[in-house]
XYZ file of C-alpha atoms in Angstrom:
89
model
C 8.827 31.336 22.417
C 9.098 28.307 24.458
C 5.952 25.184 24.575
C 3.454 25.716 21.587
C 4.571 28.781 20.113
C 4.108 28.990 16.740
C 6.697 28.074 14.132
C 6.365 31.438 12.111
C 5.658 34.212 14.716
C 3.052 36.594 12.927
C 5.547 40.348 12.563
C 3.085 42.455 13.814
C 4.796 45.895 13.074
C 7.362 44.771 9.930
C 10.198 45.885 11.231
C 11.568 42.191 12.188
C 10.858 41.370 8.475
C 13.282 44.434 7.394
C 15.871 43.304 9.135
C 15.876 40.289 8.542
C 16.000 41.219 4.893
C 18.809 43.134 5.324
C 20.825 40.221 6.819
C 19.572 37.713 4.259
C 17.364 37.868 1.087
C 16.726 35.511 -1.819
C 19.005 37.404 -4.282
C 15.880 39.375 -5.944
C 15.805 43.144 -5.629
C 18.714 44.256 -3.234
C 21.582 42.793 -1.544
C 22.272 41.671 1.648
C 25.347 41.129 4.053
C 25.021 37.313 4.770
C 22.702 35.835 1.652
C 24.169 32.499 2.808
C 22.840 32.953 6.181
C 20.011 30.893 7.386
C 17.209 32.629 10.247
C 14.678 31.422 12.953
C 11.952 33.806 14.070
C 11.326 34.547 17.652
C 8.913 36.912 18.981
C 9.372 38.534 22.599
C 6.601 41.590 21.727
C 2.923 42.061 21.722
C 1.563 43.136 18.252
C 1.572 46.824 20.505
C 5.996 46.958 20.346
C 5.901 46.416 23.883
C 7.236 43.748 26.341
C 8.400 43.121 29.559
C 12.030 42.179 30.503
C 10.919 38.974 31.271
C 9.373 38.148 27.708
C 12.518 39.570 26.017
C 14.601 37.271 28.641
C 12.480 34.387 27.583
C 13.105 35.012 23.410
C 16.900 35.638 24.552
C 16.929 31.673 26.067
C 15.125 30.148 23.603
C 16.970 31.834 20.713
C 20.021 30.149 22.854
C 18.329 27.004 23.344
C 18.024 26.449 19.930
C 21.463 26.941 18.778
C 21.169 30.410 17.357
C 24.818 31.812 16.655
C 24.238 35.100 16.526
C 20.592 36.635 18.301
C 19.662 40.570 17.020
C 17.410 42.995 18.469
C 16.147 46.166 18.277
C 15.461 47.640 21.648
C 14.342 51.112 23.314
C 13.193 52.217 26.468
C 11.450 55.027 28.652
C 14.019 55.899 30.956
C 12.732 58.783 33.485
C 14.989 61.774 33.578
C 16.679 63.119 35.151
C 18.889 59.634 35.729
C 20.826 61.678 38.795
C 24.312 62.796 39.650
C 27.123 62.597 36.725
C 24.529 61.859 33.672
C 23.589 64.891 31.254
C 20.072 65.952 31.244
């Protein structure tokens, strides 16, 4: 996002595209939970599924910035274990 980023982010791995299908479709082949909804694309991650906080931080703002009611995203994370005192290992 943010000063010449492209107006259709390229989904390197699909799995923007499926949810984003399952939010909204066309009305062809399966049904969806807002068909009335309209989307904007934003892209925080290298075609590798990674990013740093900053670059999901910076998707966050400019999803904001542009008047987005409702941002989703589909996050993980390598947390080291053991986290310490009073979390399960």
């Amino acid at each position: 996002p943010g000063p010449g980023a492209s107006p259709a982010p390229l989904d390197s791995n699909g799995h923007g595209s499926h949810v984003a299908s399952t939010v909204t479709t066309n009305g062809i082949g399966m049904a969806s939970v807002a068909p009335e909804a309209s989307l904007m694309t934003a892209k925080a991650f290298a075609a590798t599924g990674s990013a740093p906080l900053a670059a999901v931080l910076d998707g966050i703002l400019w999803c904001a910035d542009n008047d987005a009611d409702v941002i989703n995203m589909s996050l993980g994370a390598r947390i080291p274990l053991p986290l310490g005192p009073g979390f399960p290992e």
